[in-house]
mmCIF file of C-alpha atoms and ligand atoms in Angstrom:
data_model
loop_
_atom_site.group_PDB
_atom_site.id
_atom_site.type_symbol
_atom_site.label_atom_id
_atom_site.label_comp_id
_atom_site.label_asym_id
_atom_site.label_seq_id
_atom_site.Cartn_x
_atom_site.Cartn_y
_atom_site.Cartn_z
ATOM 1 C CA UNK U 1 82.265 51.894 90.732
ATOM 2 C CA UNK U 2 84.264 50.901 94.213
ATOM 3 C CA UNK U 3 85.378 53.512 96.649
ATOM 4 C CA UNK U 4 88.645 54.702 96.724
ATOM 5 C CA UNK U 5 90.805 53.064 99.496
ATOM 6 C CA UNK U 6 90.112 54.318 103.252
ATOM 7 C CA UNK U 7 90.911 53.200 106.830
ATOM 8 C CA UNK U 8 88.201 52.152 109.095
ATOM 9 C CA UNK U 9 87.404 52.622 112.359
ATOM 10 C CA UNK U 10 85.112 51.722 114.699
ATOM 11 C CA UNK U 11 84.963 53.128 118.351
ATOM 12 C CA UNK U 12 82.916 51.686 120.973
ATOM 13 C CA UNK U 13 82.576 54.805 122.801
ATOM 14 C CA UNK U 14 81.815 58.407 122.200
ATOM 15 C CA UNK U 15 85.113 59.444 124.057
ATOM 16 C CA UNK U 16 86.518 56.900 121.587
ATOM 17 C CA UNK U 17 84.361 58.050 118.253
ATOM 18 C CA UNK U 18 85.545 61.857 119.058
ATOM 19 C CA UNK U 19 88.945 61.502 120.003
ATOM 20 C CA UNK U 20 89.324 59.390 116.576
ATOM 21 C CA UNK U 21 87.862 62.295 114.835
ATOM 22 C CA UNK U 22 90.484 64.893 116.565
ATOM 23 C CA UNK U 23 92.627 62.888 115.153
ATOM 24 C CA UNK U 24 91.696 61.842 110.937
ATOM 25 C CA UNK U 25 89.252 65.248 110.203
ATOM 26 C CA UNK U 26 92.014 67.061 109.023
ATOM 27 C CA UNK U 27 92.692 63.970 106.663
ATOM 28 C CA UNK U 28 89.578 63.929 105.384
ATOM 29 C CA UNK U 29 88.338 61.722 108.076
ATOM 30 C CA UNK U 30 84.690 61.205 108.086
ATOM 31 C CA UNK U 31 81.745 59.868 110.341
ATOM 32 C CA UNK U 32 79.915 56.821 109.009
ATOM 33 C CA UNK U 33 76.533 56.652 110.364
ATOM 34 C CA UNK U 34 73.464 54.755 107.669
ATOM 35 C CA UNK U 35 75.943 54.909 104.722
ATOM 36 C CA UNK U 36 72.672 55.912 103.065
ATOM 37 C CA UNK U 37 73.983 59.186 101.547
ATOM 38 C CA UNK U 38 77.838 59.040 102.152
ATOM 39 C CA UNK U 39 78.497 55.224 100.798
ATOM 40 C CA UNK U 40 76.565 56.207 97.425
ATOM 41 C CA UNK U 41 78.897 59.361 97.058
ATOM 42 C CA UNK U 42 81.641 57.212 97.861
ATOM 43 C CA UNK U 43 81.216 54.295 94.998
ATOM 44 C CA UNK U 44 80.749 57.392 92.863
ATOM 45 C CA UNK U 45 84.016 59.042 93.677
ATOM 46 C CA UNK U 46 82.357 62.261 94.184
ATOM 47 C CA UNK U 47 82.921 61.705 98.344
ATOM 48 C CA UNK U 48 87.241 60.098 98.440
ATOM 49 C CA UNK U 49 87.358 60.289 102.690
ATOM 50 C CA UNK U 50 91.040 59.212 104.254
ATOM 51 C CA UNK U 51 89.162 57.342 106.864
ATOM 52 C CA UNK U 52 86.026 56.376 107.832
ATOM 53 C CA UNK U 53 84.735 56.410 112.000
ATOM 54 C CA UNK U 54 81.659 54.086 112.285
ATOM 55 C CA UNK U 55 79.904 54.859 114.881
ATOM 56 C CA UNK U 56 76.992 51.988 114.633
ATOM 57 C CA UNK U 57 79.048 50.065 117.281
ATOM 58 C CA UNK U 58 78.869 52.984 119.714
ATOM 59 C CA UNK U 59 75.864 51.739 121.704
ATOM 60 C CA UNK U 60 75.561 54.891 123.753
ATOM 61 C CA UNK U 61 74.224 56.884 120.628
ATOM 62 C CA UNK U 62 70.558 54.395 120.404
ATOM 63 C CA UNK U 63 69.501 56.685 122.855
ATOM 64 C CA UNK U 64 65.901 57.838 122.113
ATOM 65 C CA UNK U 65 64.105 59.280 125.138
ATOM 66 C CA UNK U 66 62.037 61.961 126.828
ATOM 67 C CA UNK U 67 64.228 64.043 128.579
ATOM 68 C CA UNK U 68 63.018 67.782 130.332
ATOM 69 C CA UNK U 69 60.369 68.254 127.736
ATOM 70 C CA UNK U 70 62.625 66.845 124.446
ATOM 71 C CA UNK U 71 62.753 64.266 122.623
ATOM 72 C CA UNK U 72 66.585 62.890 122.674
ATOM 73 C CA UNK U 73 67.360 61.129 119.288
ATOM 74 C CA UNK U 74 71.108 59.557 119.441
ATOM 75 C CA UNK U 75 73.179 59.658 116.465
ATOM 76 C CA UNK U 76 72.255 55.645 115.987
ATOM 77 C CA UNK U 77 68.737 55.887 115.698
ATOM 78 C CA UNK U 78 67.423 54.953 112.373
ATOM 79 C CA UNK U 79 64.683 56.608 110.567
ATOM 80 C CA UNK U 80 62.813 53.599 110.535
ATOM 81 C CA UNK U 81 62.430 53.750 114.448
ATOM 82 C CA UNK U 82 59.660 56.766 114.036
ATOM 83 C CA UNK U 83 57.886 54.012 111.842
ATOM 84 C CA UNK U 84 55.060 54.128 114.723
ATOM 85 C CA UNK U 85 54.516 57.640 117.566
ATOM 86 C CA UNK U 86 57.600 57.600 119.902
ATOM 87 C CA UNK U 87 56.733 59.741 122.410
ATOM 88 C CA UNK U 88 53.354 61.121 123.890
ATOM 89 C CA UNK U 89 51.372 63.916 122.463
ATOM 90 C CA UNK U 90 51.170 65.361 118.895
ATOM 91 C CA UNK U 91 54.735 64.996 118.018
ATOM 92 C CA UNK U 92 54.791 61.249 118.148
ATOM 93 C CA UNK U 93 52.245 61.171 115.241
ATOM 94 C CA UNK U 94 53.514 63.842 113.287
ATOM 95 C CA UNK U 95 57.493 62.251 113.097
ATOM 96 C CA UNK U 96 55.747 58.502 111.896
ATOM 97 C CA UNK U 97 53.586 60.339 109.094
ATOM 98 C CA UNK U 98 56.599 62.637 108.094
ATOM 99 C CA UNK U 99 59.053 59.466 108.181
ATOM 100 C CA UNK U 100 56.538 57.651 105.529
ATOM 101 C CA UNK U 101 57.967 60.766 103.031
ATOM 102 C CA UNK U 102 61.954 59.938 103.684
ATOM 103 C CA UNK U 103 63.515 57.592 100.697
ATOM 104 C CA UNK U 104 61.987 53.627 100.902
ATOM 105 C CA UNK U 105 61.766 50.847 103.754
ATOM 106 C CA UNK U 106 65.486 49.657 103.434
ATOM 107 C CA UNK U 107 66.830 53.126 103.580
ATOM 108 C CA UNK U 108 64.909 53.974 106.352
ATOM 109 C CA UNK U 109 65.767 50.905 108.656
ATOM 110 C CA UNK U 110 69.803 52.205 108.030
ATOM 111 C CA UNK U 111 69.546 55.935 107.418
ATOM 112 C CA UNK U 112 69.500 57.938 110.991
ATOM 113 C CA UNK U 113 67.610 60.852 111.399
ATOM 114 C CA UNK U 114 70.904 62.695 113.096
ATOM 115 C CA UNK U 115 72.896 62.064 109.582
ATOM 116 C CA UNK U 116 70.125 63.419 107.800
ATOM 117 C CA UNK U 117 70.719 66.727 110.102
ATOM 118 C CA UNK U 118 74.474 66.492 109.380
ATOM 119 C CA UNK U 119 74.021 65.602 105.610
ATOM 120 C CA UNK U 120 71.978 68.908 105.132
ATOM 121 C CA UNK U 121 70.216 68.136 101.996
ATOM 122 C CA UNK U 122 67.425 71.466 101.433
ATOM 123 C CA UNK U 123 65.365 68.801 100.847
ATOM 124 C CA UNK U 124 65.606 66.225 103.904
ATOM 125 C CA UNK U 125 62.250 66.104 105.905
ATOM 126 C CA UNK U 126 64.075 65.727 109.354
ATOM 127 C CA UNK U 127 66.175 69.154 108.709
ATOM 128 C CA UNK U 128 62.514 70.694 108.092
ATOM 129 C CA UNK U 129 61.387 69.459 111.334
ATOM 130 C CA UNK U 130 64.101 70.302 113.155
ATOM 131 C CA UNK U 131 63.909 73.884 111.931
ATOM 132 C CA UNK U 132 60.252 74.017 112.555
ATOM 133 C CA UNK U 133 59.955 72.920 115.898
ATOM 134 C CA UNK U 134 63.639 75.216 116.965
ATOM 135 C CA UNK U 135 64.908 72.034 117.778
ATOM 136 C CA UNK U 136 68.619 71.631 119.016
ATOM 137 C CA UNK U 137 71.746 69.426 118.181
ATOM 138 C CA UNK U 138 74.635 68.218 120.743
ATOM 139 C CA UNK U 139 77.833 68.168 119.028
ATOM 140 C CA UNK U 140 81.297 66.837 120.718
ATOM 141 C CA UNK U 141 84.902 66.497 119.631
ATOM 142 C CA UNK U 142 88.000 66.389 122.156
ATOM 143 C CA UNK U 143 87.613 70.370 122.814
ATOM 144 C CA UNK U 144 84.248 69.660 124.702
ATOM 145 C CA UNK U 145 80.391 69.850 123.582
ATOM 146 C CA UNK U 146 78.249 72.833 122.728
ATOM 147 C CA UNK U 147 74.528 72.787 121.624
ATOM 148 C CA UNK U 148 73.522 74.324 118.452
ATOM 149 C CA UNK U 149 70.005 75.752 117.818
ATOM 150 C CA UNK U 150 68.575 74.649 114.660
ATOM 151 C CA UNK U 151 68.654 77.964 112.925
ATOM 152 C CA UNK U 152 72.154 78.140 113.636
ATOM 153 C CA UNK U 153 72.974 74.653 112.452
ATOM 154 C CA UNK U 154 71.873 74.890 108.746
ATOM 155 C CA UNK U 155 74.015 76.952 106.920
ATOM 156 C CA UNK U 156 73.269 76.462 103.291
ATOM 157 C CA UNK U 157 73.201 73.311 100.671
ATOM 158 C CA UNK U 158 74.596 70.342 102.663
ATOM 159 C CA UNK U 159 76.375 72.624 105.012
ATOM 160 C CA UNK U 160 75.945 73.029 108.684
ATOM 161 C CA UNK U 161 77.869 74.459 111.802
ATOM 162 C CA UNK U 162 79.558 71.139 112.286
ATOM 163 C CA UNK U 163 82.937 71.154 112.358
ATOM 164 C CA UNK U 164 85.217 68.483 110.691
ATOM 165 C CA UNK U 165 86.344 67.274 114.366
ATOM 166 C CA UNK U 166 82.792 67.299 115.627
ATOM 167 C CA UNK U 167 80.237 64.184 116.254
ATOM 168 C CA UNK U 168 76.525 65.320 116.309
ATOM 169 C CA UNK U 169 75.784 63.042 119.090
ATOM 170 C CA UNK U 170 72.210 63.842 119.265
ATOM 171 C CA UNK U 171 69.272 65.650 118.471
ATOM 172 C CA UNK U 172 66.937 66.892 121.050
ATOM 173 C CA UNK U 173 62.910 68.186 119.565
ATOM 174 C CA UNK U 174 60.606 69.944 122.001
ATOM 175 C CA UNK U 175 57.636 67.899 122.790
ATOM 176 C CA UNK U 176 54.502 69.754 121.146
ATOM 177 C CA UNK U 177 51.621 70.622 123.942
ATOM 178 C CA UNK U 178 48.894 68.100 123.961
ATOM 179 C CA UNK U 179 46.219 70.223 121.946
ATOM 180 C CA UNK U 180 48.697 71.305 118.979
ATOM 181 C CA UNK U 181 47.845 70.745 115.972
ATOM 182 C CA UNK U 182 50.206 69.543 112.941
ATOM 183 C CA UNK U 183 50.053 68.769 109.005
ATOM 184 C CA UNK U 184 52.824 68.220 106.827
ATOM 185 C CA UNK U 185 52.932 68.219 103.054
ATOM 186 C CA UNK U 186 55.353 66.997 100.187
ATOM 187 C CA UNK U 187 55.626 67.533 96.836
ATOM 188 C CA UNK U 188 57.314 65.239 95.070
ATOM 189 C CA UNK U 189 57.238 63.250 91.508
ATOM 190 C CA UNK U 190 57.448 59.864 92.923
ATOM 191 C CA UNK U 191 56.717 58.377 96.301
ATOM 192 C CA UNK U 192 60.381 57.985 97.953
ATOM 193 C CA UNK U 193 62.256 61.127 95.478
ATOM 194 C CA UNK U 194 63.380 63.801 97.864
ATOM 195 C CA UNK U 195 60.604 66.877 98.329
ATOM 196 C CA UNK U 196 60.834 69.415 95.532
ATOM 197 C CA UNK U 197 58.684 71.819 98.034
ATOM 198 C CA UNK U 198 57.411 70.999 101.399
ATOM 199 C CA UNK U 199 55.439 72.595 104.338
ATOM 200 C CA UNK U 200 55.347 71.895 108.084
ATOM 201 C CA UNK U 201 52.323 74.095 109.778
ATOM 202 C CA UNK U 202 51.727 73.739 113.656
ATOM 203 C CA UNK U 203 48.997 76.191 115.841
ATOM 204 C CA UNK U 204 47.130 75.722 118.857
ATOM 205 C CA UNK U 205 43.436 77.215 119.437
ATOM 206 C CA UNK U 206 42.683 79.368 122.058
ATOM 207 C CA UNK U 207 38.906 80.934 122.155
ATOM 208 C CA UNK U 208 38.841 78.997 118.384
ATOM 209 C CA UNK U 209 41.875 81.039 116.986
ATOM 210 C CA UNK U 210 44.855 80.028 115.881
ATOM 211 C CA UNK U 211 47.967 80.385 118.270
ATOM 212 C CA UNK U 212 51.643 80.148 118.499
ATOM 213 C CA UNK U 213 51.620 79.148 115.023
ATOM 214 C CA UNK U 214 54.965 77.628 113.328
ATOM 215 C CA UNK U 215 54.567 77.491 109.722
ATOM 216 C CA UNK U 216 58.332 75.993 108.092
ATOM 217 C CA UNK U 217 59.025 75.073 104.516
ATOM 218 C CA UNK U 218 61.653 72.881 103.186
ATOM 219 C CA UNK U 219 62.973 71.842 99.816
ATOM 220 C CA UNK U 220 62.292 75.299 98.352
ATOM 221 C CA UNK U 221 65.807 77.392 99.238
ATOM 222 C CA UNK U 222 69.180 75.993 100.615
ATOM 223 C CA UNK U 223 68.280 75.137 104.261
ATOM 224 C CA UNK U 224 64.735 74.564 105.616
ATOM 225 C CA UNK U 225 63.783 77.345 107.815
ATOM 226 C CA UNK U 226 60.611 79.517 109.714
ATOM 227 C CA UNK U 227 58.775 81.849 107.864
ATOM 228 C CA UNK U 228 57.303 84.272 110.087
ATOM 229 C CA UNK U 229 55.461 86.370 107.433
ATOM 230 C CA UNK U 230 53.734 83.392 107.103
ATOM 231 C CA UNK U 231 53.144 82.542 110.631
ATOM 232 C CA UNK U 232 52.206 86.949 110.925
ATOM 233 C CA UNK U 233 49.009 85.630 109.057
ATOM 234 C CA UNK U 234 48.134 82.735 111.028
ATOM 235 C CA UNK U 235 48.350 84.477 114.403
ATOM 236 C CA UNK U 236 44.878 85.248 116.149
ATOM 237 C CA UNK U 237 43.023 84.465 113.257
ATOM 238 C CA UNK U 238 40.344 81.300 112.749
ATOM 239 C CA UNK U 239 42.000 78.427 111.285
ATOM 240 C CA UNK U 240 40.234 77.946 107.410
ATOM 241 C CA UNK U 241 40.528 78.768 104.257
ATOM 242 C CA UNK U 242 40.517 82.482 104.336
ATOM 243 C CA UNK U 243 43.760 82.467 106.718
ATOM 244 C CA UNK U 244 45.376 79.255 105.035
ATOM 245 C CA UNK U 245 45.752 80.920 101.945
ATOM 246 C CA UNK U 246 46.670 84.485 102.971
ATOM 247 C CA UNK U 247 49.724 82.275 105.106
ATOM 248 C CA UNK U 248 50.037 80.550 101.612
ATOM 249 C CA UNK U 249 50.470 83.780 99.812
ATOM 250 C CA UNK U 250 52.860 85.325 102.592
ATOM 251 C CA UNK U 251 55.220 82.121 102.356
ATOM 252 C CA UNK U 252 55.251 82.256 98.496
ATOM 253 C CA UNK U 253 56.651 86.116 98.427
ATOM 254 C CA UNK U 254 59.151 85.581 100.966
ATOM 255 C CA UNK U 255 60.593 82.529 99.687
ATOM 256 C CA UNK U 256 64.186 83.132 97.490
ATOM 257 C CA UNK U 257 63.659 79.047 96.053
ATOM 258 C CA UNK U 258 66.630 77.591 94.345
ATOM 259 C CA UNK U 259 66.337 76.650 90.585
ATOM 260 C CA UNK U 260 67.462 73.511 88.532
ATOM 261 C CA UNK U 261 67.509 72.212 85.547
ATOM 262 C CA UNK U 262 63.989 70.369 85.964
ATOM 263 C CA UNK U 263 62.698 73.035 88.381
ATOM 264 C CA UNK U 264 63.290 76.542 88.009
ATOM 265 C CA UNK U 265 62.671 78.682 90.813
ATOM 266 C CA UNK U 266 58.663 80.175 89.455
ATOM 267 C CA UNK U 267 57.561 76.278 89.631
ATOM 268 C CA UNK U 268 59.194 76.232 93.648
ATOM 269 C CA UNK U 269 57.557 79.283 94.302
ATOM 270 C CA UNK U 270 54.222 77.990 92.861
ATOM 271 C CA UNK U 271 54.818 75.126 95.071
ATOM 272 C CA UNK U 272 55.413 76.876 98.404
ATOM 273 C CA UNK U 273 52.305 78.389 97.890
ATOM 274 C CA UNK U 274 50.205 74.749 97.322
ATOM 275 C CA UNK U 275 52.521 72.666 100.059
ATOM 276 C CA UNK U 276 51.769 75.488 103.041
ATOM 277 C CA UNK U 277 47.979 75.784 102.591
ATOM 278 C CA UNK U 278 47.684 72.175 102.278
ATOM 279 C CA UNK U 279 49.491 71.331 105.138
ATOM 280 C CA UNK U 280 47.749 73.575 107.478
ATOM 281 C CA UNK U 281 44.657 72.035 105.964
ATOM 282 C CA UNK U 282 46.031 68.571 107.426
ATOM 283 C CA UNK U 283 46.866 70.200 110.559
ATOM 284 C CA UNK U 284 42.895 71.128 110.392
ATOM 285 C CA UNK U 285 41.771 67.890 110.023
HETATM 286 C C1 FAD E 301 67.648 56.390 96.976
HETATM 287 C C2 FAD E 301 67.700 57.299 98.184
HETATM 288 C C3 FAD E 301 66.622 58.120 98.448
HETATM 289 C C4 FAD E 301 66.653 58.987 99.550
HETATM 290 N N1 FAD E 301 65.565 59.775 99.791
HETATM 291 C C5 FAD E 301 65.581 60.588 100.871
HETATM 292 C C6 FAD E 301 64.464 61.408 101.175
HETATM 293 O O1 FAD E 301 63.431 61.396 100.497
HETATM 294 N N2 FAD E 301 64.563 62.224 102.253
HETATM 295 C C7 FAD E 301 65.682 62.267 103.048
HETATM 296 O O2 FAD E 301 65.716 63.022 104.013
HETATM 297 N N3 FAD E 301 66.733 61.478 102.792
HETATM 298 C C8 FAD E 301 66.719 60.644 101.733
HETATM 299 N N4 FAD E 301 67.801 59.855 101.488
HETATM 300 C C9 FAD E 301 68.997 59.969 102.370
HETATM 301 C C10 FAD E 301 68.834 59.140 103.650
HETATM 302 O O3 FAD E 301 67.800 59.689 104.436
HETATM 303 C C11 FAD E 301 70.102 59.128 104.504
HETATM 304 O O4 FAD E 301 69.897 58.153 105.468
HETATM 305 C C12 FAD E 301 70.480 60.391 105.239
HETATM 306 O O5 FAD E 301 70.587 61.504 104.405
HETATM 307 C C13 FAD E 301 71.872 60.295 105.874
HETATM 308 O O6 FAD E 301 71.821 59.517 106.998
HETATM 309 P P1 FAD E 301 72.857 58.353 107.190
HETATM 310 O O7 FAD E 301 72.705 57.911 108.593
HETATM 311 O O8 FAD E 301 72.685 57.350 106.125
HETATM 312 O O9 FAD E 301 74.269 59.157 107.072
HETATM 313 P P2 FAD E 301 75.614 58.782 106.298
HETATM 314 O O10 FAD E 301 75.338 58.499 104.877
HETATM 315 O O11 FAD E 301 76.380 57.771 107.056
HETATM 316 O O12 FAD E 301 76.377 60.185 106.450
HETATM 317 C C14 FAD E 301 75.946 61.324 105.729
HETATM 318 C C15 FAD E 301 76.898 62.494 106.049
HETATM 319 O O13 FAD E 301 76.679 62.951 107.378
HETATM 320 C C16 FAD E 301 77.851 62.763 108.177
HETATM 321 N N5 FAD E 301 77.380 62.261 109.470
HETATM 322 C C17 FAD E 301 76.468 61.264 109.667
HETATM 323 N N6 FAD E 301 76.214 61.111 110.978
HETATM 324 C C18 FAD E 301 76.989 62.031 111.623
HETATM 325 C C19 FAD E 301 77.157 62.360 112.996
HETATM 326 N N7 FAD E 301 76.486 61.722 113.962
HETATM 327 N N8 FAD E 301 78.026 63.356 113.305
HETATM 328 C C20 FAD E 301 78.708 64.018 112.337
HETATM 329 N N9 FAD E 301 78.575 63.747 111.012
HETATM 330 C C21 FAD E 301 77.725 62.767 110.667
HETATM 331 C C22 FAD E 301 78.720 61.767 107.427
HETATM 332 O O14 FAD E 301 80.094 61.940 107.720
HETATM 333 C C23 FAD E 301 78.388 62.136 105.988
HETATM 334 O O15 FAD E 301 79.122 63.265 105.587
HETATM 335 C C24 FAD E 301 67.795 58.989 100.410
HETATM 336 C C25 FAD E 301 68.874 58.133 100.148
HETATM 337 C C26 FAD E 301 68.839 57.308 99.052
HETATM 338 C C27 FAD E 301 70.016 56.390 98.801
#
C-alpha cells in the first residue's frame, strides 16, 4: 500500500523544524526522522499524518559529543553511528555491542537513536539504555525547551512526555566511570526481531564488591525501566553466581510483563529472570 496524501516539509533549522511543528501538530503534523518505524506505519495506513517535518536537512541535530560528563546524541544521528565506541570509557563499548541487537545494517544506517526514544516501543534497546543509565532528553517547540529525565519520558507502550508541538532535539547519557562494568542481554527469536525480554546490568567494585549497581530490563512491561529490588541484591555483595541469581530472582517477582498472543506474560517473566543473570554475567566477564 501507498501513504495517504501529506505535505512535506523540510526546515533547515531547529527554530525552523519547531516553529513548523507549532504550527501542523494539531493537524496531525508529524516529525520525520529514519522513516524506519513511521514510513512502514504510513504505507500501512495505520499512521495517516497531515504533514510531515523532516528534519534530516537540519544539520544542527548531527551533533554527537562529550559535553559536562554526557554524551550529546542529536536528533540526526543514526543508529549505525555507535557501529564502533563513541566516546571514552565503558559506555563507548557498551552502545556498539547493544546497537549490533537494533533491527539490520540498512535500518540502522537511517533509524536514529533519538526516534527510537520518541517511538517508545517496550522493546527498543536505546529506550532501555536510556532508562538504565537516568539519561535525559532536550525537547523544544516555540514555547521554549525543558529537559526530561528518562523515567519521566516513558510513559507506557509507544508513549512518552512529548508533546505533539515538541522536537526531541537530543539525548544526553552520562558517561560511565572508567572501572564500570556493563553486560547486556537479548532475547529474541531471530537476530534483528525486536527483544521479547532484555537486561542491562552495570556495578563498579570497590574492596571486590559490587557497587552503585544499575540493573534495567526492557521488552518485558510497557516502558523499560530500573528495578531496584534487583539492584537491593547486587549492592555490597561479590559479583558471581550466588548474587546474579538472587538479582535474577528479585527482577522476575517485581516485573508486571505484558502478554501476547505468542508470549504470554509466565514465558516474559521466565525470561526476565534468564536475560538479568546473564547479563550481569557479561558485565563479569
Ligand atoms: C524490520 C524492522 C526491524 C526493527 N527492529 C528494531 C529493533 O530490533 N530494535 C529497535 O529499537 N528498533 C527496531 N526498529 C525500529 C528502528 O530502530 C527505527 O529506526 C526507530 O524505531 C525509529 O527511529 P527513526 O529515526 O526511524 O524514526 P521515525 O520512523 O522517523 O519516527 C518514529 C516516530 O518518532 C517520531 N520522532 C522521530 N524523531 C523525533 C524527534 N526528534 N522529535 C520528536 N518526534 C520524533 C516520529 O514523528 C514518529 O512518530 C526496526 C524497524 C524495522 C523496519
Amino acid at each position: 500500500m501507498k501513504p495517504a496524501a501529506f505535505r512535506y516539509h523540510a526546515p533547515k533549522t531547529i527554530d525552523e523544524a519547531v516553529a513548523l511543528l507549532a504550527e501542523v501538530a494539531a493537524d496531525d503534523g508529524r516529525v520525520l526522522a529514519g522513516g524506519q518505524s513511521l514510513v512502514p506505519t504510513m504505507a500501512f495506513r495505520l499512521a495517516k499524518p497531515a504533514h510531515l517535518v523532516d528534519i534530516n536537512g537540519v544539520t544542527a541535530l548531527d551533533r554527537l559529543a562529550v559535553a559536562d560528563g554526557k554524551l550529546v546524541i542529536g536528533a540526526c544521528v543514526r543508529h549505525a553511528a555507535f557501529h564502533q565506541p563513541v566516546c571514552a570509557g565503558p559506555l563507548g563499548p557498551l552502545l556498539a555491542d547493544v546497537v549490533r541487537h537494533i533491527a539490520h545494517y540498512p535500518i540502522r544506517n537511517r533509524g536514529t537513536f533519538c526516534g527510537s526514544l520518541a517511538h517508545a516501543d517496550p522493546a527498543a534497546e536505546w529506550c532501555l539504555v536510556l532508562a538504565a543509565l537516568d539519561g535525559e532528553v532536550l525537547a523544544k517547540s516555540v514555547r521554549g525547551e525543558r529537559v526530561i529525565a528518562a523515567r519521566d519520558f516513558f510513559k507506557g507502550i509507544m508513549t512518552t512526555a512529548l508533546a505533539d508541538d515538541e522536537l526531541l532535539v537530543e539525548a544526553r547519557l552520562p558517561l560511565l566511570p572508567d572501572d564500570a562494568r556493563a553486560g547486556f542481554y537479548e532475547f529474541n527469536r531471530r537476530a534483528g526481531d525486536f527483544a521479547i525480554a532484555m537486561a542491562l546490568g552495570i556495578y563498579r567494585l570497590d574492596g571486590g564488591k559490587m557497587v552503585a549497581p544499575r540493573l534495567a530490563v526492557g521488552g518485558a512491561e510497557t516502558s523499560p525501566r530500573r528495578i531496584t529490588q534487583a539492584e537491593r541484591a547486587l549492592d555490597g555483595a561479590v559479583p558471581g553466581d550466588p548474587a546474579f541469581r538472587a538479582a535474577a530472582a528479585a527482577a522476575t517477582a517485581a516485573v508486571d510483563p505484558m502478554e501476547d498472543i505468542v508470549n504470554s506474560a509466565e514465558f516474559r517473566r521466565d525470561l526476565v529472570l534468564a536475560v538479568t543473570r546473564r547479563a550481569l554475567e557479561r558485565a563479569a566477564k
